[in-house]
mmCIF file of C-alpha atoms in Angstrom:
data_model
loop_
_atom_site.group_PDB
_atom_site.id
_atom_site.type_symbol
_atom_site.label_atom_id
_atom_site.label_comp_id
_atom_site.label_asym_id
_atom_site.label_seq_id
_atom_site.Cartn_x
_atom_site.Cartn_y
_atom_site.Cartn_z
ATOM 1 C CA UNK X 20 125.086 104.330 137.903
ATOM 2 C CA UNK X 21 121.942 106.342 137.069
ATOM 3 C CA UNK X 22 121.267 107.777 133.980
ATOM 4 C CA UNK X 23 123.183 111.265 133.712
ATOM 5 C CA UNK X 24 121.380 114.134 131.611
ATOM 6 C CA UNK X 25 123.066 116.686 130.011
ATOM 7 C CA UNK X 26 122.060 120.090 129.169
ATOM 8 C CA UNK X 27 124.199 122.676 127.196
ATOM 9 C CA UNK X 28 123.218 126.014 126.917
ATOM 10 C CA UNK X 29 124.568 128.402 124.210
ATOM 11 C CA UNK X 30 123.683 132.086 123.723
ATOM 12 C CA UNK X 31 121.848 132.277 120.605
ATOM 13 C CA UNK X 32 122.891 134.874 117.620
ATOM 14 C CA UNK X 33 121.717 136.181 114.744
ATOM 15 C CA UNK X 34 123.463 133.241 113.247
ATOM 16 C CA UNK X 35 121.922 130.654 114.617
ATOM 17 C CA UNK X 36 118.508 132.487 113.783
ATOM 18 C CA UNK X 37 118.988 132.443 109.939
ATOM 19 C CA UNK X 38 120.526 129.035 109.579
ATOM 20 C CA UNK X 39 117.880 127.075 112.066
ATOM 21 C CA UNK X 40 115.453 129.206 110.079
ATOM 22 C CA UNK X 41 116.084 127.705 106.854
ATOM 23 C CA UNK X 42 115.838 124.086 108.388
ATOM 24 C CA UNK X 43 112.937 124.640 109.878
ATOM 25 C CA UNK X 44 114.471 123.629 113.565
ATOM 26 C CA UNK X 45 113.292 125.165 116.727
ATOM 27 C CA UNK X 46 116.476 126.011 118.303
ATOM 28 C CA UNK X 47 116.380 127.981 121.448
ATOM 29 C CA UNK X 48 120.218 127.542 122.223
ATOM 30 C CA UNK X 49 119.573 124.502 124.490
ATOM 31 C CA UNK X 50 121.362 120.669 123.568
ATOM 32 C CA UNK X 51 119.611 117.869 125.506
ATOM 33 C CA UNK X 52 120.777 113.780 125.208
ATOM 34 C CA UNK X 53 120.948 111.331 128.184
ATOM 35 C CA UNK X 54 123.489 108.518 128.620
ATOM 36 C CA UNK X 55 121.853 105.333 130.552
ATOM 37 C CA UNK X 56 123.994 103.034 131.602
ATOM 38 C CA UNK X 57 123.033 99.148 131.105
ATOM 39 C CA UNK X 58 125.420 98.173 133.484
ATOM 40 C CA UNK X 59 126.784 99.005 136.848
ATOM 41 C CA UNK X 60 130.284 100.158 137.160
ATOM 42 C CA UNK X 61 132.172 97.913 140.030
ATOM 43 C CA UNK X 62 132.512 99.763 143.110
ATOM 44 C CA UNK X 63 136.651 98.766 143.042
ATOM 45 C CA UNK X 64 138.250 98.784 139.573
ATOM 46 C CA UNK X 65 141.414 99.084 138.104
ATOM 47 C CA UNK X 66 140.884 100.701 134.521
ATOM 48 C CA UNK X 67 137.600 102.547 133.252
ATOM 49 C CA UNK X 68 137.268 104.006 129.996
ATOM 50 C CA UNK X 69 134.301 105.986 128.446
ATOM 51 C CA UNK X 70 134.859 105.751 124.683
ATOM 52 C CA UNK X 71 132.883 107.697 121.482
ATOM 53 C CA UNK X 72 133.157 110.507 119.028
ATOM 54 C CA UNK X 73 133.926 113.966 119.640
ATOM 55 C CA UNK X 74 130.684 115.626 121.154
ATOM 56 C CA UNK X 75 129.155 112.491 122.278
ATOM 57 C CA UNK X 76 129.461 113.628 125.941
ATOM 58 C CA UNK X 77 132.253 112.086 127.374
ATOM 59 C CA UNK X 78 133.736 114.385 129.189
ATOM 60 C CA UNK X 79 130.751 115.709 131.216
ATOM 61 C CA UNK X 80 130.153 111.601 131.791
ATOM 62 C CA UNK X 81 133.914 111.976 132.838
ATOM 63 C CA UNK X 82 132.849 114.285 135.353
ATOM 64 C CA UNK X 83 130.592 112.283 137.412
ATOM 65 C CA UNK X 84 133.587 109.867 138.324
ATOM 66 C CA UNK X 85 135.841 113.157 139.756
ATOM 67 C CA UNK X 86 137.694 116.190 138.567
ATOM 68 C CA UNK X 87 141.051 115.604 136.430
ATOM 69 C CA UNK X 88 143.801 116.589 138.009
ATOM 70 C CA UNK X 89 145.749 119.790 137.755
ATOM 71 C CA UNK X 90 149.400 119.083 136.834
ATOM 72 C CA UNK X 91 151.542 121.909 137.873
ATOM 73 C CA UNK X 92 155.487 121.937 136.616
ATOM 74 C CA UNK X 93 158.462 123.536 137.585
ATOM 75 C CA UNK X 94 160.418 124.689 134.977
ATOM 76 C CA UNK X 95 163.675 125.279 137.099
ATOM 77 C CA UNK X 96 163.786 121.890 137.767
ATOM 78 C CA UNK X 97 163.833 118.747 136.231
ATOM 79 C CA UNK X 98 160.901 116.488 136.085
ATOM 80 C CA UNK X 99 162.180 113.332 138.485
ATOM 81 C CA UNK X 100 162.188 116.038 140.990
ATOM 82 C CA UNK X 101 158.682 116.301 140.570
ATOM 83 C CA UNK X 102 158.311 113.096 142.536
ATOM 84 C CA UNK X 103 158.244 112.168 146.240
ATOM 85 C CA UNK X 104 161.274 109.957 145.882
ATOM 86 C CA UNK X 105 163.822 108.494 143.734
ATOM 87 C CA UNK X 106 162.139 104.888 143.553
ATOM 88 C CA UNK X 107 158.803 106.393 142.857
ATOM 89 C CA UNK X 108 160.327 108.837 139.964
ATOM 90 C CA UNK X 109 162.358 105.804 138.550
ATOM 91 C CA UNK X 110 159.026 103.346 139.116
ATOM 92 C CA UNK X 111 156.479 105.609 137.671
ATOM 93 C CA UNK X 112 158.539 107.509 134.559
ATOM 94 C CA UNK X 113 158.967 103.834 133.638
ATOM 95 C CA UNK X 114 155.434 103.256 133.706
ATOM 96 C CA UNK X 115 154.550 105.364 131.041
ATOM 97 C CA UNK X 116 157.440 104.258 128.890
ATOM 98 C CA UNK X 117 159.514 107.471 129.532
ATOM 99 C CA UNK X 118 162.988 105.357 129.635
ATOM 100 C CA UNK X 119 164.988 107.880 128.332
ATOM 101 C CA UNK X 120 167.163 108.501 131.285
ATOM 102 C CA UNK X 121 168.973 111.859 129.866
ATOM 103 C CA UNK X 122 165.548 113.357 129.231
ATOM 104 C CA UNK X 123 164.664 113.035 132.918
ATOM 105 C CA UNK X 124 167.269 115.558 134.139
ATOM 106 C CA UNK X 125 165.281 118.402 131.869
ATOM 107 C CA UNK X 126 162.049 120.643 132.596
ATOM 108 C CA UNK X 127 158.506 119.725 131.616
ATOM 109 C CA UNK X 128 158.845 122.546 129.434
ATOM 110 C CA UNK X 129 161.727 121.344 126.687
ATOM 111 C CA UNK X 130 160.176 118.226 126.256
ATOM 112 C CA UNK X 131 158.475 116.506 122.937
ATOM 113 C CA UNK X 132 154.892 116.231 123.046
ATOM 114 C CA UNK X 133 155.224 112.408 122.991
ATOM 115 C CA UNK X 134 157.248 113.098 126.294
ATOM 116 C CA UNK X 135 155.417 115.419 127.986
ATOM 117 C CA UNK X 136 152.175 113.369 127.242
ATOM 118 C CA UNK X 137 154.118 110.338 129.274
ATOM 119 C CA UNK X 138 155.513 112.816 132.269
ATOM 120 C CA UNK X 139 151.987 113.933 132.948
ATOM 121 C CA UNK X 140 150.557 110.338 133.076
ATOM 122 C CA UNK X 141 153.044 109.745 135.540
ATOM 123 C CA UNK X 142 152.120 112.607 137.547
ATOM 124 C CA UNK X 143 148.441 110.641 137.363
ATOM 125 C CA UNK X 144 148.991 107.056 138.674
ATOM 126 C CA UNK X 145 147.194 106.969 141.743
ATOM 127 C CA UNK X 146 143.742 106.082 143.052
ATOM 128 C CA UNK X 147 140.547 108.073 141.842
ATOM 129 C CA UNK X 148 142.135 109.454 139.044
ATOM 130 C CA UNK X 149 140.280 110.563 135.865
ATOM 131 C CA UNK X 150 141.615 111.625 132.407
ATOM 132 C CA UNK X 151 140.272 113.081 129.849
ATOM 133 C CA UNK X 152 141.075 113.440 125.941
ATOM 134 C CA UNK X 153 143.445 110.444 126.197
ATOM 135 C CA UNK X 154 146.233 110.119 123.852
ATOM 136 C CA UNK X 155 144.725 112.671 121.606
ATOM 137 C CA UNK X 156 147.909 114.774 121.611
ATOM 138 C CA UNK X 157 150.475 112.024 120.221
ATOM 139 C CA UNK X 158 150.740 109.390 117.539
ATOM 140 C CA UNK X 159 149.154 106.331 117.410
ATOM 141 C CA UNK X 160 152.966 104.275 118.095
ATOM 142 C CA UNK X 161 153.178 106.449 121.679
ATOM 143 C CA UNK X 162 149.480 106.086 122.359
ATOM 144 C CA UNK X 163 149.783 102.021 122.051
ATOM 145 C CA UNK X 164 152.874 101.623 123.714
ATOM 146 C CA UNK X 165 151.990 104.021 126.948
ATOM 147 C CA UNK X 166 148.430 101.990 127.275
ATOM 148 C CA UNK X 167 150.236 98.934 127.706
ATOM 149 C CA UNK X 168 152.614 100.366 130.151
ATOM 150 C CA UNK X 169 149.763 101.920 132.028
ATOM 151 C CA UNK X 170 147.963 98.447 132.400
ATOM 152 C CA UNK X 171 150.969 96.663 133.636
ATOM 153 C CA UNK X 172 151.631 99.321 136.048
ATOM 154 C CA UNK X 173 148.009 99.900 137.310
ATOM 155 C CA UNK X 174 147.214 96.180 137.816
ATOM 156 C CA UNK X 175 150.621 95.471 139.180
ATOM 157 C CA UNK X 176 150.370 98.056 142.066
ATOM 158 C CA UNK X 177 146.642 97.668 142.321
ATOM 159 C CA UNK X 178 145.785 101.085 141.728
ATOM 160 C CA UNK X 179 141.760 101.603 141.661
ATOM 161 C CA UNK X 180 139.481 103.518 139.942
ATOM 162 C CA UNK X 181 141.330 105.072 137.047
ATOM 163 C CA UNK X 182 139.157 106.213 134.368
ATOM 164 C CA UNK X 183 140.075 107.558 130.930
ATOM 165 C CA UNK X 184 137.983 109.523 128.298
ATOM 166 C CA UNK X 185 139.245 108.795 124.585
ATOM 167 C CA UNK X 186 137.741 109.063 120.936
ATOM 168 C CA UNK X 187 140.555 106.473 119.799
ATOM 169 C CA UNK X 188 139.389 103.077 119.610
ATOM 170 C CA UNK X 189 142.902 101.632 118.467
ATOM 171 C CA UNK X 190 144.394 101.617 122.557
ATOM 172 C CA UNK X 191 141.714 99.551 124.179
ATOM 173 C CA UNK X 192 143.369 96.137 123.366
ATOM 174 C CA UNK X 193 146.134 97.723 124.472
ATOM 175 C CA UNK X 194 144.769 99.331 127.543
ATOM 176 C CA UNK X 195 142.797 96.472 128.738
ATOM 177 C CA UNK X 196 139.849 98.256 130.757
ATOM 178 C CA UNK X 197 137.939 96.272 132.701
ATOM 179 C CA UNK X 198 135.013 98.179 130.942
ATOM 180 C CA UNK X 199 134.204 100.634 128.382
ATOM 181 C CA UNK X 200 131.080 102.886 128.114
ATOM 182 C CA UNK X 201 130.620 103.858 124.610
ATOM 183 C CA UNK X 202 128.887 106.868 124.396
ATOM 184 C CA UNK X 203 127.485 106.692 120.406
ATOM 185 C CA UNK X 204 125.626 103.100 121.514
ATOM 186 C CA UNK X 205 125.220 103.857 125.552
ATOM 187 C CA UNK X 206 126.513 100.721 125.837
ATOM 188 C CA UNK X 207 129.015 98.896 128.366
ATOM 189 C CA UNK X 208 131.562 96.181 127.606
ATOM 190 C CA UNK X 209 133.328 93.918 129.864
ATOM 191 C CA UNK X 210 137.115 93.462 129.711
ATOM 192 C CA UNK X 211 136.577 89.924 128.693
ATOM 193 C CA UNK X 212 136.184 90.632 125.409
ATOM 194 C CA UNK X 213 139.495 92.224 124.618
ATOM 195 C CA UNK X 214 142.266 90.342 123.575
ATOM 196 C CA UNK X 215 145.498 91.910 124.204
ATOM 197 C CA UNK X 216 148.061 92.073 120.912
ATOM 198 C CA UNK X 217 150.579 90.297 120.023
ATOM 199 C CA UNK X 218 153.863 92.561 119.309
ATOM 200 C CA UNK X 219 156.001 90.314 116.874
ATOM 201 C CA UNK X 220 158.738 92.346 116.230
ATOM 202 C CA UNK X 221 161.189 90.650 113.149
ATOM 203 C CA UNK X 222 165.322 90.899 113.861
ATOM 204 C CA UNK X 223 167.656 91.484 110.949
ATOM 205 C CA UNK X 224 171.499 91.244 110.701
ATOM 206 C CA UNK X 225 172.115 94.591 109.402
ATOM 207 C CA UNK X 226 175.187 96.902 108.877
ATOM 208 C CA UNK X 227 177.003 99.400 111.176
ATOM 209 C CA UNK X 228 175.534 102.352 108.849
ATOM 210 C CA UNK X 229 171.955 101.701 110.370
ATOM 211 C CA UNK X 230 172.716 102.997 114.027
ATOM 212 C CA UNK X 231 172.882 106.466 112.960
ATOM 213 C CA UNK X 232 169.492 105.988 113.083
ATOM 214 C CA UNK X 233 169.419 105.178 116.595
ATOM 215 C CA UNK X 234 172.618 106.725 118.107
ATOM 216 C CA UNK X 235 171.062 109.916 119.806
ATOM 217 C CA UNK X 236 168.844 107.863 121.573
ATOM 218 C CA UNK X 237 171.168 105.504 123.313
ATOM 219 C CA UNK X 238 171.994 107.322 126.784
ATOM 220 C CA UNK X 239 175.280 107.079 127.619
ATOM 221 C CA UNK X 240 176.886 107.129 124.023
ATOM 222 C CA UNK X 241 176.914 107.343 120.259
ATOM 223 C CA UNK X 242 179.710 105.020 119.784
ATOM 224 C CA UNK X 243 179.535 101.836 118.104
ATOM 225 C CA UNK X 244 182.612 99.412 117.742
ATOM 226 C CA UNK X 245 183.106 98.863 114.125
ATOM 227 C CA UNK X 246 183.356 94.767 114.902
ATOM 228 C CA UNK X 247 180.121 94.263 116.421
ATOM 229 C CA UNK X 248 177.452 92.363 114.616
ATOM 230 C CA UNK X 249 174.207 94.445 114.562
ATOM 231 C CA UNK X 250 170.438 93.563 114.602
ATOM 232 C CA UNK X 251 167.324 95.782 113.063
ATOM 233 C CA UNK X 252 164.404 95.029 114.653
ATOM 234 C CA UNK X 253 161.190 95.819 112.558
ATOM 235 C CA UNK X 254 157.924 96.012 113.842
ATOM 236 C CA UNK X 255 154.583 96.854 111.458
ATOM 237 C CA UNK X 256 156.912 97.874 108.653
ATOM 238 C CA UNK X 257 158.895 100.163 110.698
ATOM 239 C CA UNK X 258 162.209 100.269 112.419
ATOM 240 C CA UNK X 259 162.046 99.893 115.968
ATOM 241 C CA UNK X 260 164.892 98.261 117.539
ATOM 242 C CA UNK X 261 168.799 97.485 117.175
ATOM 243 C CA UNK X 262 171.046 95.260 118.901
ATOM 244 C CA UNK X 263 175.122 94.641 118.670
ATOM 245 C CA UNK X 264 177.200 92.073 119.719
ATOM 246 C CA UNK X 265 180.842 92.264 120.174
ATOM 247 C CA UNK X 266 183.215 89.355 120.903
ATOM 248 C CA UNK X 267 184.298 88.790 124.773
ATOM 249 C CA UNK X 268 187.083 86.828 125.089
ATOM 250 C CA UNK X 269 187.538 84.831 128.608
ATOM 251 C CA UNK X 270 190.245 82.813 128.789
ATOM 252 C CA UNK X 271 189.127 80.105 131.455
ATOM 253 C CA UNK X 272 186.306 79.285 129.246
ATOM 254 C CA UNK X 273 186.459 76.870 126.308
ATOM 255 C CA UNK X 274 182.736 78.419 124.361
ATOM 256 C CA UNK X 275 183.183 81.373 122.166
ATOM 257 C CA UNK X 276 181.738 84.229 124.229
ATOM 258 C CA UNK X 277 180.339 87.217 123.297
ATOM 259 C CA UNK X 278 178.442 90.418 125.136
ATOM 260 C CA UNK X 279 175.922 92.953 124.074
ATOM 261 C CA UNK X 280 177.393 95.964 122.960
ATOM 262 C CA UNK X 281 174.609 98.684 122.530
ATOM 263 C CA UNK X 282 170.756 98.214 122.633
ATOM 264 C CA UNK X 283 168.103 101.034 121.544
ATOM 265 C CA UNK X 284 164.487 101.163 121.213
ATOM 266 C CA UNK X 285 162.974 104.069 119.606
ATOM 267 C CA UNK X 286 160.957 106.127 122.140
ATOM 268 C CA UNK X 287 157.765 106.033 120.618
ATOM 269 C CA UNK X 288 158.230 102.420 121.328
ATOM 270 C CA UNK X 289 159.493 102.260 124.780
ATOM 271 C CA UNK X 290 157.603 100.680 127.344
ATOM 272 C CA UNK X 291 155.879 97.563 125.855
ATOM 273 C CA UNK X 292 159.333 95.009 126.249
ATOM 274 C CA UNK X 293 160.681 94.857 123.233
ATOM 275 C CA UNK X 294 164.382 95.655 124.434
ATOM 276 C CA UNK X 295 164.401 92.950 126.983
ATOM 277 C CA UNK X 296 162.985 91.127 124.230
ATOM 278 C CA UNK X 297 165.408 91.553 121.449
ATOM 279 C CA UNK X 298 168.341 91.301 123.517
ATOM 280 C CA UNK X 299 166.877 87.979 124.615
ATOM 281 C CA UNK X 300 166.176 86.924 121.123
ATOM 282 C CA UNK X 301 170.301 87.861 119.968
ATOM 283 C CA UNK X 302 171.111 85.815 123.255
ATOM 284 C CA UNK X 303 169.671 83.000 122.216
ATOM 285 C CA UNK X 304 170.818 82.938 118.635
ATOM 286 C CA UNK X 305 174.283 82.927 120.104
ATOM 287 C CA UNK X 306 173.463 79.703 122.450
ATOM 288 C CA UNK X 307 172.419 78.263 119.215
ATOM 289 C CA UNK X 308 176.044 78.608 117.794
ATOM 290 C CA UNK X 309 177.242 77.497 121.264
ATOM 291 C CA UNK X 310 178.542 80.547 122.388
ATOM 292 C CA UNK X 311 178.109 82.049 125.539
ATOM 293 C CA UNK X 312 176.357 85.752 125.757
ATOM 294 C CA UNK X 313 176.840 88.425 127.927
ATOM 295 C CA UNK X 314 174.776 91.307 129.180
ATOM 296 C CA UNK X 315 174.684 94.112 131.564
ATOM 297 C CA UNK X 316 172.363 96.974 132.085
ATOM 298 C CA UNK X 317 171.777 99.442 134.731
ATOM 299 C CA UNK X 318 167.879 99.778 133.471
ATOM 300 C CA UNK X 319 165.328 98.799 136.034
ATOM 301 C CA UNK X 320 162.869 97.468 133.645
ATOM 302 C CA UNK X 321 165.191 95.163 131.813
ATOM 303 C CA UNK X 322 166.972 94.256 134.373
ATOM 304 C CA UNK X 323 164.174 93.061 136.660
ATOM 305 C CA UNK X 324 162.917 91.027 133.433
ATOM 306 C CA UNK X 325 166.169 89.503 133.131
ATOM 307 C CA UNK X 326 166.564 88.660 136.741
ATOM 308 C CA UNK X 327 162.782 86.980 136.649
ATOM 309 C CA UNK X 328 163.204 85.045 133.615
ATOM 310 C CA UNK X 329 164.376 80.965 133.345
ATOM 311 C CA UNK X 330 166.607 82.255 130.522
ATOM 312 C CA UNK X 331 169.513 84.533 132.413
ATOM 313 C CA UNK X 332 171.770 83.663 134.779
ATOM 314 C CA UNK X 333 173.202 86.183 136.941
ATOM 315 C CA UNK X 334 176.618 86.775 137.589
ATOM 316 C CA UNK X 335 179.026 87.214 140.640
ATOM 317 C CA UNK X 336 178.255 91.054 140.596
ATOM 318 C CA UNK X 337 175.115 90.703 139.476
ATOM 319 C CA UNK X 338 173.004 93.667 140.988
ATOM 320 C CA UNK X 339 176.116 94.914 142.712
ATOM 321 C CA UNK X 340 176.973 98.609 143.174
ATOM 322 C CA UNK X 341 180.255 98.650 141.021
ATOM 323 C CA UNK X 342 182.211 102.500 139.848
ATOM 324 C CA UNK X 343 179.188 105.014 139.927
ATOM 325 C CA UNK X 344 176.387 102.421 138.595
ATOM 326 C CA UNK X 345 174.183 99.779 140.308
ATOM 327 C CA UNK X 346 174.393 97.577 137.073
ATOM 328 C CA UNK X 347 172.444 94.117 136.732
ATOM 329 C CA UNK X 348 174.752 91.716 134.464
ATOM 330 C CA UNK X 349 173.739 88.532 133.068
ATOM 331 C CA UNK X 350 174.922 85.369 130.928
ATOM 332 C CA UNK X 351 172.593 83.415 128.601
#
């Protein structure tokens, strides 16, 4: 790419007159800078990102890869039918980390501004696409957890040439670009030298009182058997996860079996695998005791984790349509 200059014109008033006076700085309502790039973008790329502070120019640089999209909603309907199908709606609201299935039967218009951030990435995954002002609406949690999501998804359905604009240094590891342009040095990175974070999320037994805290957010229901054993998981110093266990009898078996009862991850944390994760991690602790652990799940996402891992087994109905859900059970 040649070098892009960049010329912003202002009409100058009395203002700008008396304070550019007192400086002693010819100002004639005219900002020049040029951004030369050292290196030349691939032709074919999955992830682009320009990166710098807030008037550095990277939006008009943003420019010269396309326009950004116009999302248009409609507020009479919900936002999976916003989508061309019901495996892309399902695919791509996953994507983002927008998992909470009661949320997608509502309008763009009632959501959070975590959520509505997500919906309108997933409006955006496609070739050519350019962004601008990247995560700059939500907190840092959403804005990790939807960059990892957006580099799985990208990579894994090979979509090219996506470019983002951001002033938030904190997603790239996250993100993964295959290269950045900041804008404060003019200078390009490669992907290699991000390392991707770990995400080491701690489990502890905790009481029944704790899923208040996550109760709304389980979709199909705020109950919780008083018998179950529960699980907080923490991540960072913060509460992120639960988990519950109940016993499961079966009567031509001679282990102790047990199933999982509820699992929640809070949404600003959705999308970067720490359900399928947890739930794994409470499986296993139960093998330990030798017990055998049950699961079930009617979640895309998890249950295409569970039915690619060494770790699960599937059952006899295992991704069988059974009452009115398609649900994806499996023993550990």
């Amino acid at each position: 790419m040649k070098d892009i200059n960049i010329n912003i014109k202002v009409n100058k008033t009395k203002i700008d007159e008396e304070v550019f006076e007192k400086f002693d700085y010819q100002f004639d309502g005219t900002s020049n800078f040029t951004h030369n790039f050292h290196f030349r973008t691939p032709q074919d790329f999955n992830i682009g990102v320009i990166y710098g502070s807030s008037g550095s120019g990277k939006s008009t640089l943003l420019k010269s890869f396309g326009n950004q999209k116009k999302i248009d909603w409609d507020n009479t309907k919900s936002v999976l039918s916003h989508f061309k199908s019901s495996d892309e709606a399902i695919n791509k609201l996953s994507a983002v980390g927008f998992n909470s299935i009661p949320s997608w039967g509502k309008p763009r218009n009632v959501l959070s501004t975590g959520e509505g951030f997500r919906v309108d990435m997933a409006r955006q995954l496609e070739d050519n696409t350019v962004i601008d002002e990247f995560t700059s609406v939500v907190n840092r949690e959403t804005a990790k957890s939807c960059s990892l999501s957006l580099n799985k998804y990208i990579r894994k359905n090979k979509i090219k040439n996506f470019v983002l604009a951001t002033c938030h240094d904190d997603i790239l590891e996250w993100l993964q670009p295959d290269w950045i342009y900041n804008t404060d040095l003019a200078k390009m990175e490669r992907r290699s030298l991000w390392q991707r974070p770990e995400v080491l999320v701690e489990l502890l037994p905790c009481s029944y009182e704790v899923w208040s805290l996550f109760s709304k957010h389980h979709y199909l229901t705020s109950n919780l058997n008083k018998a179950s054993r529960c699980w907080l998981g923490i991540w960072n110093d913060k509460p992120v996860g639960f988990v519950s266990a109940i016993s499961f009898p079966q009567p031509m078996l001679k282990e102790k079996c047990w199933r999982e009862h509820r699992i929640v991850v809070l949404p600003d944390y959705q999308g970067i695998g720490i359900g399928s994760r947890i739930s794994e991690a409470i499986g296993e602790n139960f093998r330990k005791e030798n017990c055998r652990y049950y699961t079930k799940t009617v979640h895309p996402q998890i249950g295409s984790y569970r039915n690619l891992s060494l770790k699960w087994r599937g059952t006899t109905f295992n991704g069988q349509i059974r009452n009115y859900n398609s649900k994806s059970s499996k023993s550990i």
